Short mmCIF file of C-alpha atoms in Angstrom, two decimals:
data_model
loop_
_atom_site.label_atom_id
_atom_site.label_comp_id
_atom_site.label_asym_id
_atom_site.label_seq_id
_atom_site.Cartn_x
_atom_site.Cartn_y
_atom_site.Cartn_z
CA MET A 1 100.88 95.18 -137.47
CA ASN A 2 100.80 91.97 -135.44
CA GLN A 3 103.70 89.82 -136.51
CA PRO A 4 103.60 86.15 -135.61
CA ARG A 5 106.74 86.56 -133.50
CA ASN A 6 104.88 88.98 -131.24
CA LEU A 7 102.35 86.35 -130.33
CA PRO A 8 103.88 84.91 -127.18
CA ARG A 9 103.43 88.21 -125.42
CA SER A 10 99.97 87.12 -124.34
CA GLY A 11 101.49 84.44 -122.15
CA LEU A 12 99.86 81.30 -120.76
CA GLY A 13 96.76 82.98 -119.30
CA PRO A 14 94.63 83.07 -122.47
CA LEU A 15 95.48 79.45 -123.30
CA VAL A 16 94.36 78.33 -119.87
CA LEU A 17 91.19 80.38 -120.25
CA ILE A 18 90.40 78.85 -123.64
CA ALA A 19 91.03 75.34 -122.30
CA ALA A 20 88.81 76.03 -119.30
CA ILE A 21 85.96 77.31 -121.49
CA LEU A 22 86.15 74.28 -123.77
CA GLY A 23 86.51 71.82 -120.91
CA GLY A 24 83.63 73.42 -119.04
CA SER A 25 81.43 73.27 -122.13
CA VAL A 26 82.14 69.59 -122.69
CA ALA A 27 81.47 68.83 -119.02
CA ALA A 28 78.20 70.77 -119.05
CA PHE A 29 77.16 68.97 -122.22
CA ALA A 30 77.99 65.57 -120.75
CA TYR A 31 76.08 66.42 -117.59
CA THR A 32 73.03 67.54 -119.59
CA ALA A 33 73.16 64.36 -121.62
CA GLY A 34 73.10 62.32 -118.43
CA TRP A 35 76.51 60.73 -119.05
CA LEU A 36 77.69 61.75 -115.61
CA SER A 37 74.52 60.70 -113.78
CA SER A 38 74.14 56.94 -113.79
CA GLN A 39 71.04 57.26 -111.58
CA ARG A 40 69.00 59.17 -114.16
CA LEU A 41 66.01 57.19 -115.38
CA THR A 42 66.38 57.39 -119.15
CA PRO A 43 63.99 56.06 -121.80
CA GLU A 44 66.66 53.47 -122.64
CA LYS A 45 66.51 52.10 -119.10
CA VAL A 46 62.74 51.74 -119.19
CA VAL A 47 62.91 50.05 -122.59
CA GLU A 48 65.61 47.72 -121.29
CA ALA A 49 63.47 46.82 -118.27
CA LEU A 50 60.67 45.87 -120.67
CA THR A 51 62.84 43.29 -122.44
CA PRO A 52 61.07 39.93 -122.21
CA PRO A 53 63.02 36.88 -120.95
CA GLY A 54 63.52 35.60 -124.50
CA GLY A 55 65.08 38.87 -125.68
CA VAL A 56 63.71 41.72 -127.76
CA PRO A 57 61.54 40.72 -130.72
CA PRO A 58 62.98 43.14 -133.27
CA GLY A 59 60.66 45.39 -135.23
CA HIS A 60 57.89 45.33 -132.62
CA ARG A 61 56.71 47.80 -130.04
CA ARG A 62 58.67 47.41 -126.81
CA ASN A 63 55.45 47.04 -124.83
CA HIS A 64 51.89 46.21 -125.87
CA ALA A 65 53.72 44.40 -128.63
CA LYS A 66 50.84 42.20 -129.78
CA GLY A 67 48.03 43.99 -131.52
CA ILE A 68 45.71 44.39 -134.47
CA CYS A 69 44.70 47.53 -136.38
CA PHE A 70 41.29 49.07 -136.77
CA THR A 71 39.86 52.02 -138.65
CA GLY A 72 36.56 53.78 -138.18
CA VAL A 73 35.10 57.10 -137.16
CA PHE A 74 34.59 59.11 -134.03
CA GLU A 75 31.08 60.59 -134.01
CA ALA A 76 31.11 63.62 -131.72
CA ASN A 77 27.71 64.60 -130.31
CA GLY A 78 28.72 68.14 -129.36
CA ASN A 79 28.41 67.60 -125.60
CA GLY A 80 32.17 67.98 -125.18
CA VAL A 81 32.23 71.55 -126.47
CA PRO A 82 31.58 73.17 -123.04
CA LEU A 83 34.61 71.25 -121.75
CA SER A 84 37.13 71.64 -124.55
CA SER A 85 37.56 73.79 -127.62
CA ALA A 86 39.22 70.88 -129.47
CA ARG A 87 37.65 70.50 -132.90
CA VAL A 88 36.97 66.78 -132.35
CA PHE A 89 34.24 67.62 -129.83
CA GLU A 90 32.19 69.69 -132.28
CA GLN A 91 29.30 67.65 -133.57
CA GLY A 92 30.49 65.68 -136.58
CA ARG A 93 32.36 62.66 -137.82
CA TYR A 94 36.14 62.43 -137.55
CA PRO A 95 38.38 59.70 -139.00
CA ALA A 96 39.70 57.31 -136.36
CA LEU A 97 42.50 54.80 -136.51
CA GLY A 98 43.59 52.52 -133.73
CA ARG A 99 45.01 49.33 -132.41
CA PHE A 100 43.66 46.70 -130.04
CA ASN A 101 46.55 45.29 -128.09
CA LEU A 102 47.79 43.22 -125.18
CA GLY A 103 49.88 44.60 -122.34
CA THR A 104 52.92 42.47 -122.96
CA PRO A 105 56.32 43.06 -124.55
CA ASN A 106 56.02 39.66 -126.25
CA PRO A 107 54.26 39.82 -129.65
CA ASP A 108 53.79 36.03 -129.58
CA ALA A 109 52.21 35.83 -126.12
CA ALA A 110 49.12 33.63 -125.87
CA ASP A 111 46.06 35.86 -125.48
CA ALA A 112 44.77 34.11 -122.35
CA THR A 113 48.04 34.78 -120.51
CA VAL A 114 47.83 38.57 -120.68
CA ARG A 115 45.65 40.34 -118.14
CA VAL A 116 45.80 43.89 -119.48
CA ARG A 117 44.18 44.74 -122.80
CA GLY A 118 44.56 48.10 -124.47
CA MET A 119 43.49 50.37 -127.26
CA GLY A 120 45.63 52.91 -129.10
CA LEU A 121 43.51 55.58 -130.77
CA LEU A 122 44.19 58.43 -133.18
CA ILE A 123 41.39 60.84 -134.07
CA SER A 124 42.09 63.41 -136.79
CA SER A 125 40.23 66.64 -137.21
CA ASP A 126 39.93 68.78 -140.33
CA ASP A 127 42.03 71.56 -138.76
CA GLY A 128 45.02 69.25 -139.25
CA HIS A 129 45.43 68.39 -135.58
CA GLU A 130 45.47 64.91 -134.08
CA TRP A 131 44.44 63.46 -130.77
CA ARG A 132 46.34 60.31 -129.89
CA SER A 133 45.84 58.21 -126.82
CA ALA A 134 46.65 54.77 -125.52
CA MET A 135 44.22 53.34 -123.00
CA ILE A 136 43.94 50.13 -121.01
CA ASN A 137 41.11 48.13 -119.45
CA PRO A 138 41.99 48.17 -115.71
CA PRO A 139 40.23 50.97 -113.80
CA VAL A 140 43.48 52.10 -112.13
CA PHE A 141 47.16 52.05 -113.03
CA PRO A 142 49.32 49.76 -110.85
CA VAL A 143 51.66 52.48 -109.56
CA SER A 144 51.80 56.21 -108.83
CA THR A 145 54.95 57.32 -110.61
CA PRO A 146 57.04 56.44 -113.68
CA GLN A 147 59.93 55.58 -111.32
CA ALA A 148 57.70 53.09 -109.52
CA PHE A 149 56.65 51.63 -112.88
CA HIS A 150 60.32 51.02 -113.70
CA GLY A 151 60.69 49.43 -110.27
CA LEU A 152 57.68 47.22 -110.97
CA LEU A 153 59.22 46.02 -114.25
CA LEU A 154 62.47 45.17 -112.47
CA ALA A 155 60.65 43.43 -109.62
CA SER A 156 58.50 41.31 -111.95
CA ALA A 157 61.56 40.24 -113.92
CA SER A 158 63.60 39.57 -110.79
CA LYS A 159 64.75 36.07 -109.85
CA ASP A 160 64.37 36.98 -106.19
CA PRO A 161 61.15 35.22 -105.08
CA ASN A 162 60.42 38.04 -102.64
CA ALA A 163 60.94 40.83 -105.16
CA MET A 164 57.25 41.40 -105.85
CA LYS A 165 56.34 41.30 -102.19
CA THR A 166 59.09 43.78 -101.36
CA PHE A 167 57.87 45.99 -104.18
CA ALA A 168 54.24 45.82 -103.04
CA ASP A 169 55.26 46.72 -99.48
CA ALA A 170 57.09 49.79 -100.75
CA ASN A 171 54.34 50.70 -103.24
CA PRO A 172 51.08 49.80 -101.48
CA GLU A 173 49.02 51.60 -104.15
CA ILE A 174 49.43 48.50 -106.31
CA ALA A 175 46.78 46.73 -104.19
CA ALA A 176 43.87 48.27 -106.12
CA PHE A 177 45.29 47.05 -109.42
CA SER A 178 46.06 43.61 -108.00
CA ASP A 179 42.49 43.30 -106.74
CA TRP A 180 41.21 44.11 -110.21
CA ALA A 181 43.61 41.61 -111.81
CA LYS A 182 42.48 38.85 -109.43
CA THR A 183 38.77 39.49 -109.34
CA ALA A 184 37.61 41.26 -112.50
CA PRO A 185 35.97 38.96 -115.03
CA TRP A 186 37.83 38.15 -118.24
CA THR A 187 36.03 38.48 -121.56
CA ALA A 188 36.60 36.76 -124.87
CA SER A 189 36.57 39.91 -126.98
CA TYR A 190 38.33 43.21 -127.45
CA ALA A 191 34.85 44.55 -128.25
CA GLU A 192 33.58 43.83 -124.73
CA GLU A 193 36.29 45.76 -122.92
CA PRO A 194 36.28 49.31 -121.61
CA TYR A 195 39.44 51.32 -122.24
CA HIS A 196 40.45 54.01 -119.77
CA SER A 197 42.84 56.94 -120.18
CA LEU A 198 43.78 56.60 -116.47
CA ASN A 199 46.02 59.63 -116.87
CA SER A 200 44.46 63.02 -116.23
CA PHE A 201 44.50 65.74 -118.83
CA ILE A 202 43.34 69.34 -118.89
CA PHE A 203 40.54 70.32 -121.23
CA THR A 204 40.29 74.03 -121.98
CA ASP A 205 36.94 75.40 -123.09
CA GLY A 206 36.33 78.24 -125.53
CA ALA A 207 36.23 80.80 -122.71
CA GLY A 208 39.63 79.66 -121.43
CA GLY A 209 38.29 77.67 -118.49
CA ASP A 210 40.28 74.58 -117.49
CA HIS A 211 38.76 71.23 -116.56
CA ALA A 212 40.81 68.29 -115.25
CA VAL A 213 39.44 65.15 -116.87
CA ARG A 214 39.96 61.46 -117.50
CA TRP A 215 38.11 59.60 -120.19
CA SER A 216 36.94 56.08 -120.89
CA LEU A 217 35.68 54.24 -123.92
CA LEU A 218 32.75 52.15 -122.74
CA PRO A 219 31.74 49.23 -124.97
CA ALA A 220 28.27 48.96 -126.46
CA ALA A 221 28.76 45.18 -126.57
CA GLN A 222 27.59 43.43 -123.43
CA PRO A 223 30.60 41.87 -121.62
CA VAL A 224 30.24 38.11 -121.22
CA PRO A 225 32.40 36.85 -118.36
CA VAL A 226 34.60 33.91 -119.28
CA SER A 227 37.05 32.09 -117.07
CA GLN A 228 40.72 32.28 -117.86
CA VAL A 229 40.79 28.49 -118.04
CA ASP A 230 38.19 28.56 -120.81
CA LEU A 231 40.13 31.22 -122.68
CA GLU A 232 43.26 29.09 -122.58
CA LYS A 233 41.42 26.47 -124.63
CA ARG A 234 40.71 28.91 -127.42
CA GLY A 235 44.13 29.06 -128.98
CA PRO A 236 46.81 31.68 -128.64
CA ASN A 237 45.32 34.30 -130.99
CA PHE A 238 41.59 34.05 -130.33
CA LEU A 239 41.21 37.78 -129.63
CA GLU A 240 42.37 38.83 -133.08
CA GLN A 241 40.33 36.11 -134.77
CA GLU A 242 37.27 37.03 -132.72
CA ILE A 243 37.36 40.78 -133.44
CA ARG A 244 37.85 40.23 -137.19
CA GLU A 245 34.99 37.76 -137.25
CA ARG A 246 32.75 39.95 -135.12
CA VAL A 247 33.21 43.05 -137.26
CA ARG A 248 32.83 40.99 -140.44
CA THR A 249 29.58 39.33 -139.37
CA ALA A 250 27.98 41.68 -136.83
CA GLY A 251 29.24 44.91 -138.38
CA ALA A 252 30.54 48.04 -136.71
CA GLN A 253 31.51 47.91 -133.03
CA ARG A 254 30.87 50.92 -130.82
CA TRP A 255 32.21 52.54 -127.69
CA THR A 256 30.85 55.61 -125.93
CA MET A 257 33.55 58.11 -125.05
CA ALA A 258 32.76 59.24 -121.52
CA VAL A 259 34.69 62.20 -120.11
CA THR A 260 34.83 62.36 -116.31
CA VAL A 261 35.44 65.79 -114.79
CA ALA A 262 37.46 66.04 -111.56
CA ASP A 263 36.15 67.83 -108.52
CA PRO A 264 38.62 70.18 -106.86
CA GLY A 265 41.04 68.10 -104.81
CA ASP A 266 40.67 64.90 -106.83
CA PRO A 267 44.08 63.28 -107.43
CA THR A 268 45.05 64.26 -110.98
CA ALA A 269 48.76 63.46 -110.63
CA ASP A 270 48.28 59.82 -109.63
CA PRO A 271 46.67 57.35 -112.05
CA SER A 272 46.72 54.62 -109.39
CA LYS A 273 43.98 56.52 -107.53
CA ALA A 274 40.46 56.26 -108.92
CA TRP A 275 38.31 59.33 -108.53
CA PRO A 276 35.29 58.95 -106.24
CA GLN A 277 32.09 57.56 -107.76
CA GLY A 278 29.52 60.09 -108.92
CA ARG A 279 31.83 62.56 -110.60
CA ARG A 280 30.23 64.42 -113.49
CA THR A 281 30.59 62.26 -116.58
CA VAL A 282 29.79 63.59 -120.04
CA PRO A 283 29.29 61.27 -123.01
CA VAL A 284 30.99 63.23 -125.79
CA GLY A 285 30.62 60.85 -128.70
CA THR A 286 30.88 57.36 -130.09
CA LEU A 287 33.86 55.51 -131.48
CA VAL A 288 32.69 53.32 -134.37
CA VAL A 289 35.11 50.59 -135.42
CA LEU A 290 34.41 49.62 -139.02
CA ARG A 291 37.35 47.60 -140.25
CA ILE A 292 40.01 45.31 -138.80
CA GLU A 293 43.41 44.73 -140.40
CA PRO A 294 46.47 42.77 -139.31
CA GLU A 295 49.21 44.94 -137.87
CA ARG A 296 51.93 43.75 -140.23
CA ASP A 297 50.52 45.73 -143.15
CA GLY A 298 47.92 47.71 -141.28
CA PRO A 299 47.62 51.47 -140.82
CA CYS A 300 48.32 51.37 -137.07
CA ARG A 301 51.74 49.81 -137.51
CA ASP A 302 53.44 53.09 -138.36
CA ILE A 303 51.75 55.07 -135.62
CA ASN A 304 53.21 55.86 -132.24
CA PHE A 305 50.16 56.26 -129.99
CA ASP A 306 51.95 58.94 -128.00
CA PRO A 307 49.42 60.29 -125.48
CA THR A 308 50.97 63.76 -125.61
CA VAL A 309 49.99 64.29 -129.24
CA LEU A 310 47.01 66.49 -128.40
CA PRO A 311 44.94 69.05 -130.29
CA PRO A 312 44.56 72.65 -129.07
CA GLY A 313 41.97 72.45 -126.27
CA ILE A 314 43.60 69.45 -124.58
CA ARG A 315 46.91 69.47 -122.72
CA VAL A 316 48.72 67.37 -120.15
CA SER A 317 48.03 67.85 -116.44
CA ASP A 318 50.35 67.43 -113.46
CA ASP A 319 50.19 63.66 -114.05
CA PRO A 320 53.83 62.70 -114.73
CA PHE A 321 52.97 59.67 -116.84
CA PRO A 322 52.10 61.14 -120.25
CA ALA A 323 55.54 62.81 -120.53
CA ALA A 324 57.29 59.62 -119.44
CA ARG A 325 55.23 57.53 -121.84
CA SER A 326 55.95 59.96 -124.67
CA SER A 327 59.68 59.73 -124.05
CA VAL A 328 59.70 55.94 -123.84
CA TYR A 329 57.25 55.36 -126.72
CA ARG A 330 59.45 57.54 -128.91
CA LYS A 331 62.48 55.45 -128.03
CA SER A 332 60.50 52.32 -128.81
CA TYR A 333 59.40 53.80 -132.14
CA ASP A 334 62.96 54.78 -133.07
CA LEU A 335 64.19 51.28 -132.27
CA ARG A 336 61.44 49.34 -133.99
CA THR A 337 61.41 51.40 -137.18
CA ALA A 338 65.17 50.85 -137.46
CA GLU A 339 64.46 47.09 -137.19
CA ALA A 340 61.59 47.05 -139.68
CA LYS A 341 63.32 44.50 -141.89
CA ASP A 342 62.94 41.97 -139.04
CA TYR A 343 59.17 42.42 -139.16
CA PRO A 344 58.70 42.55 -142.91
CA ARG A 345 55.56 43.79 -144.51
CA THR A 346 53.89 41.40 -146.91
CA GLU A 347 52.18 43.92 -149.16
CA ALA A 348 55.44 44.96 -150.78
CA THR A 349 56.09 41.42 -151.95
CA LYS A 350 52.68 40.90 -153.48
CA PRO A 351 52.61 41.11 -157.28
CA MET B 1 82.13 96.56 -156.56
CA THR B 2 82.81 98.30 -153.25
CA SER B 3 85.84 97.39 -151.20
CA PRO B 4 85.29 94.51 -148.75
CA PRO B 5 83.85 95.58 -145.38
CA ARG B 6 86.10 95.86 -142.34
CA ARG B 7 83.43 94.36 -140.12
CA PHE B 8 80.23 92.43 -140.49
CA ASN B 9 77.36 94.90 -140.46
CA LEU B 10 75.29 95.42 -137.35
CA PHE B 11 72.43 93.17 -138.45
CA GLN B 12 74.85 90.37 -139.35
CA ARG B 13 76.58 90.71 -135.98
CA LEU B 14 73.31 90.68 -134.04
CA LEU B 15 72.09 87.67 -135.99
CA HIS B 16 75.35 85.85 -135.32
CA TRP B 17 75.10 86.25 -131.55
CA LEU B 18 71.37 85.58 -131.40
CA MET B 19 71.79 82.38 -133.40
CA ALA B 20 74.85 81.41 -131.39
CA ALA B 21 72.83 81.52 -128.18
CA CYS B 22 69.93 79.60 -129.77
CA ILE B 23 72.17 76.94 -131.33
CA ILE B 24 74.01 76.28 -128.08
CA ALA B 25 70.64 76.09 -126.31
CA MET B 26 69.41 73.67 -129.01
CA LEU B 27 72.39 71.35 -128.58
CA PHE B 28 71.91 71.20 -124.81
CA ILE B 29 68.13 70.84 -125.05
CA GLY B 30 68.63 68.08 -127.59
CA VAL B 31 70.88 65.86 -125.48
CA GLY B 32 68.92 66.71 -122.36
CA MET B 33 65.47 65.88 -123.67
CA VAL B 34 66.35 62.47 -125.10
CA SER B 35 67.80 61.35 -121.77
CA THR B 36 64.84 62.11 -119.52
CA ILE B 37 61.38 60.75 -118.83
CA THR B 38 60.43 63.53 -116.39
CA PRO B 39 57.67 66.05 -117.13
CA LYS B 40 60.26 68.53 -118.44
CA TYR B 41 60.63 66.26 -121.47
CA LEU B 42 57.55 67.85 -123.03
CA PRO B 43 58.50 71.56 -122.71
CA LEU B 44 62.03 70.68 -123.81
CA ILE B 45 60.89 68.93 -126.96
CA LEU B 46 58.43 71.74 -127.72
CA ALA B 47 61.23 74.30 -127.29
CA HIS B 48 63.55 72.21 -129.46
CA LYS B 49 61.02 72.04 -132.31
CA THR B 50 60.06 75.71 -132.05
CA LEU B 51 63.63 76.99 -131.80
CA GLY B 52 64.70 74.66 -134.59
CA ALA B 53 62.08 75.99 -136.98
CA THR B 54 62.97 79.56 -135.97
CA LEU B 55 66.66 78.91 -136.60
CA LEU B 56 65.87 77.57 -140.06
CA VAL B 57 64.23 80.89 -140.93
CA LEU B 58 67.08 82.86 -139.34
CA VAL B 59 69.82 80.98 -141.18
CA LEU B 60 68.17 81.70 -144.51
CA ILE B 61 68.11 85.42 -143.69
CA ARG B 62 71.70 85.17 -142.54
CA LEU B 63 72.80 83.42 -145.69
CA ALA B 64 71.11 86.10 -147.80
CA LEU B 65 72.89 88.84 -145.84
CA ARG B 66 76.19 87.04 -146.21
CA LEU B 67 75.76 86.74 -149.97
CA ARG B 68 74.70 90.38 -150.22
CA TYR B 69 77.26 91.98 -147.90
CA GLY B 70 80.07 89.44 -147.88
CA ALA B 71 82.59 89.01 -145.09
CA PRO B 72 85.65 90.98 -144.04
CA PRO B 73 88.87 89.39 -145.30
CA LEU B 74 91.11 87.47 -142.93
CA PRO B 75 94.46 89.03 -142.01
CA ASP B 76 97.08 88.66 -144.74
CA ASP B 77 99.58 87.18 -142.33
CA LEU B 78 97.27 84.40 -141.23
CA PRO B 79 98.87 81.09 -142.26
CA LYS B 80 97.32 79.48 -145.34
CA THR B 81 96.27 76.35 -143.44
CA MET B 82 94.39 78.45 -140.89
CA LYS B 83 92.67 80.42 -143.63
CA PHE B 84 91.67 77.16 -145.24
CA GLY B 85 90.47 75.77 -141.90
CA ALA B 86 88.47 78.91 -141.25
CA LYS B 87 86.80 78.73 -144.63
CA LEU B 88 86.04 75.02 -144.30
CA SER B 89 84.64 75.30 -140.77
CA HIS B 90 82.42 78.22 -141.75
CA HIS B 91 81.03 76.25 -144.68
CA ALA B 92 80.41 73.32 -142.34
CA LEU B 93 78.70 75.57 -139.78
CA TYR B 94 76.41 77.06 -142.41
CA GLY B 95 75.73 73.58 -143.78
CA LEU B 96 74.77 72.25 -140.36
CA MET B 97 72.64 75.30 -139.55
CA ILE B 98 70.62 74.60 -142.69
CA VAL B 99 70.60 70.82 -142.58
CA MET B 100 69.91 70.16 -138.90
CA PRO B 101 66.42 71.71 -138.78
CA LEU B 102 65.53 70.04 -142.06
CA LEU B 103 66.64 66.64 -140.76
CA GLY B 104 64.71 67.24 -137.57
CA LEU B 105 61.56 68.17 -139.43
CA GLY B 106 62.03 65.31 -141.88
CA MET B 107 62.45 62.68 -139.20
CA LEU B 108 59.24 63.83 -137.49
CA TRP B 109 57.36 63.75 -140.80
CA ALA B 110 58.76 60.31 -141.65
CA ALA B 111 57.49 59.07 -138.28
CA ALA B 112 53.99 60.46 -138.95
CA TYR B 113 54.20 62.77 -135.94
CA PRO B 114 52.29 66.01 -136.38
CA VAL B 115 54.76 68.89 -136.13
CA VAL B 116 53.15 71.38 -133.78
CA LEU B 117 55.22 74.31 -132.48
CA TYR B 118 54.71 76.66 -129.58
CA GLY B 119 51.39 78.46 -129.98
CA ALA B 120 49.82 75.44 -131.76
CA ILE B 121 51.52 76.45 -135.03
CA ARG B 122 51.34 73.40 -137.24
CA ILE B 123 53.82 72.63 -140.01
CA PRO B 124 52.23 70.38 -142.64
CA ALA B 125 54.13 67.22 -143.55
CA LEU B 126 56.11 67.15 -146.78
CA LEU B 127 57.18 63.53 -146.38
CA SER B 128 55.05 60.47 -145.80
CA GLN B 129 55.78 57.89 -143.12
CA SER B 130 58.68 55.62 -143.91
CA ASP B 131 60.67 53.41 -141.55
CA THR B 132 63.78 53.64 -143.72
CA VAL B 133 63.65 57.39 -144.21
CA HIS B 134 62.90 57.93 -140.52
CA THR B 135 65.87 55.84 -139.44
CA LEU B 136 68.18 57.52 -141.92
CA LEU B 137 67.15 61.05 -140.93
CA TRP B 138 67.12 60.20 -137.23
CA ASN B 139 70.67 58.88 -137.39
CA ALA B 140 71.84 61.87 -139.39
CA HIS B 141 70.19 64.32 -136.97
CA PHE B 142 71.62 62.49 -133.97
CA TYR B 143 75.23 62.10 -135.11
CA LEU B 144 75.45 65.45 -136.88
CA GLY B 145 74.22 67.01 -133.63
CA PHE B 146 77.41 65.86 -131.92
CA ALA B 147 79.49 66.98 -134.90
CA PHE B 148 77.76 70.35 -134.65
CA PHE B 149 78.66 70.65 -130.98
CA ALA B 150 82.30 69.77 -131.74
CA LEU B 151 82.37 72.34 -134.51
CA VAL B 152 80.82 75.01 -132.28
CA LEU B 153 83.56 74.32 -129.72
CA LEU B 154 86.21 74.58 -132.41
CA HIS B 155 84.66 77.84 -133.58
CA ILE B 156 84.67 79.23 -130.03
CA ALA B 157 88.29 78.15 -129.57
CA ALA B 158 89.29 79.82 -132.83
CA GLY B 159 87.42 83.00 -131.92
CA LEU B 160 89.15 83.15 -128.56
CA TYR B 161 92.50 82.43 -130.20
CA HIS B 162 92.00 85.45 -132.45
CA ALA B 163 90.69 87.61 -129.63
CA LEU B 164 93.11 86.73 -126.87
CA ILE B 165 96.24 85.29 -128.40
CA ARG B 166 96.64 86.50 -131.93
CA ARG B 167 94.81 89.79 -131.35
CA ASP B 168 94.61 90.27 -135.07
CA GLY B 169 91.24 92.00 -135.29
CA VAL B 170 89.35 88.97 -136.59
CA PHE B 171 87.22 88.71 -133.48
CA GLU B 172 86.39 92.42 -133.71
CA THR B 173 84.80 91.88 -137.14
CA ILE B 174 81.96 89.96 -135.45
CA ALA B 175 82.10 91.39 -131.91
CA PRO B 176 78.69 92.74 -130.94
CA LEU B 177 80.16 96.14 -130.03
CA PRO B 178 83.31 97.76 -131.43
CA ARG B 179 86.26 97.97 -129.04
CA ARG B 180 87.64 101.41 -128.28
CA ASP B 181 90.83 100.78 -130.29
CA SER B 182 89.17 98.48 -132.76
CA ALA B 183 91.95 96.94 -134.73
CA THR B 184 91.85 97.05 -138.46
CA PRO B 185 92.30 93.64 -139.97
CA ALA B 186 94.30 92.99 -143.07
CA GLU B 187 96.35 96.13 -143.02
#
């Protein structure tokens, strides 16, 4: 039937239509990918804003780059069950793995120069699910939104002497964090710090009821205030030396996991706003840190403490940070694992 | 051996269009999710993982149907180079449909991420964490994703060429519904 010479009968119309469909598809794809929107805040832009003045130290996390691994157990006391059906709240012992760290993109930063200390934590349950989180010691986050966090990174790296002041005027919520940074006592140990989720999450109980919560790990060790000047005399890596020594000589270190339940109307979408004092707080268990290992060959090295890796019974809330952190942490993980040869493991070379 | 079919059977045709919609959605979700830090990142990535795993199951069914029922022959008067191109691009499409979900799963496993789909369905890891393997699979998934999109566009262009310009009945072999004067290919 159709002979090739009959083809031109269809004219130019179909060709134009085909070109339009293909061109439209490519344009829609480019738009979706963000190639046409230079304003879009991408994970790459956040990672770039985290670059320290000396350049990226390849193979390391793009933020909270300095850290040390721990392993231990989470001992659930069962009190969390009325809040969440997650297996990790049923009375029992669950393997825990984590990382003490400093809030800096520089893995060689001197410990006494970094104000924010953090803990990455992964608790596994026997149903195969994991609960990952990354917490820090200030009681509030500096800013309200991921966009403002990006702005804060740009302002702190800016050469403009007024950049921080301009930023603080536009983002007055930073005052609470700044007060903490100026006035809160320093300690000489990771073991004496509390670590707060700051972000709000939703716990769902067995009956399907939702509870907006934040949680904190509160240290059993008594905090001993130390001045920053004294800490500067202790050498650049005293925190890692101290925690290894403490666990080796004094044994396991403990934190109580305290879950705070929001009242209706409490700000769940803004981690820069503390919830009022006196909110119901439920101690759901104890984190027991049993063993410390250097990051280079340690079990925390390969883990992305993505706070959106959650077991059934816990999910994200309207807080925009966990999604943003997940996106950026993933970018950081992709980059650093591709650079692993620049941060070589030592185990492989041992006989 | 029965004579080759004039059209793909109904189940094959439905599967083709269902998967076409899902694959195009996957490609857009993929480039969209990696470029955002907004809250929609999480539902997008969950949809990408869930759809990806679903597509892996669907492509295996589709491959089985294809092997069992075959495909209608191309028109005799189609130039040899076009026949060759058609064959090659279909092999590449099948290859990508099978490989892309496996690369996606593999790169999550090699990064020690738990793979949890919509409805808390968990896929156990078959690979252990490895920086090298993760990087390799990640790169393959990323670049082959763009190749897949290019190939899908080529496939759409070829389909439209058959349907609108050549009008040789090839498009009708996969069209969801027969046309009133459905042309018979390869007469």
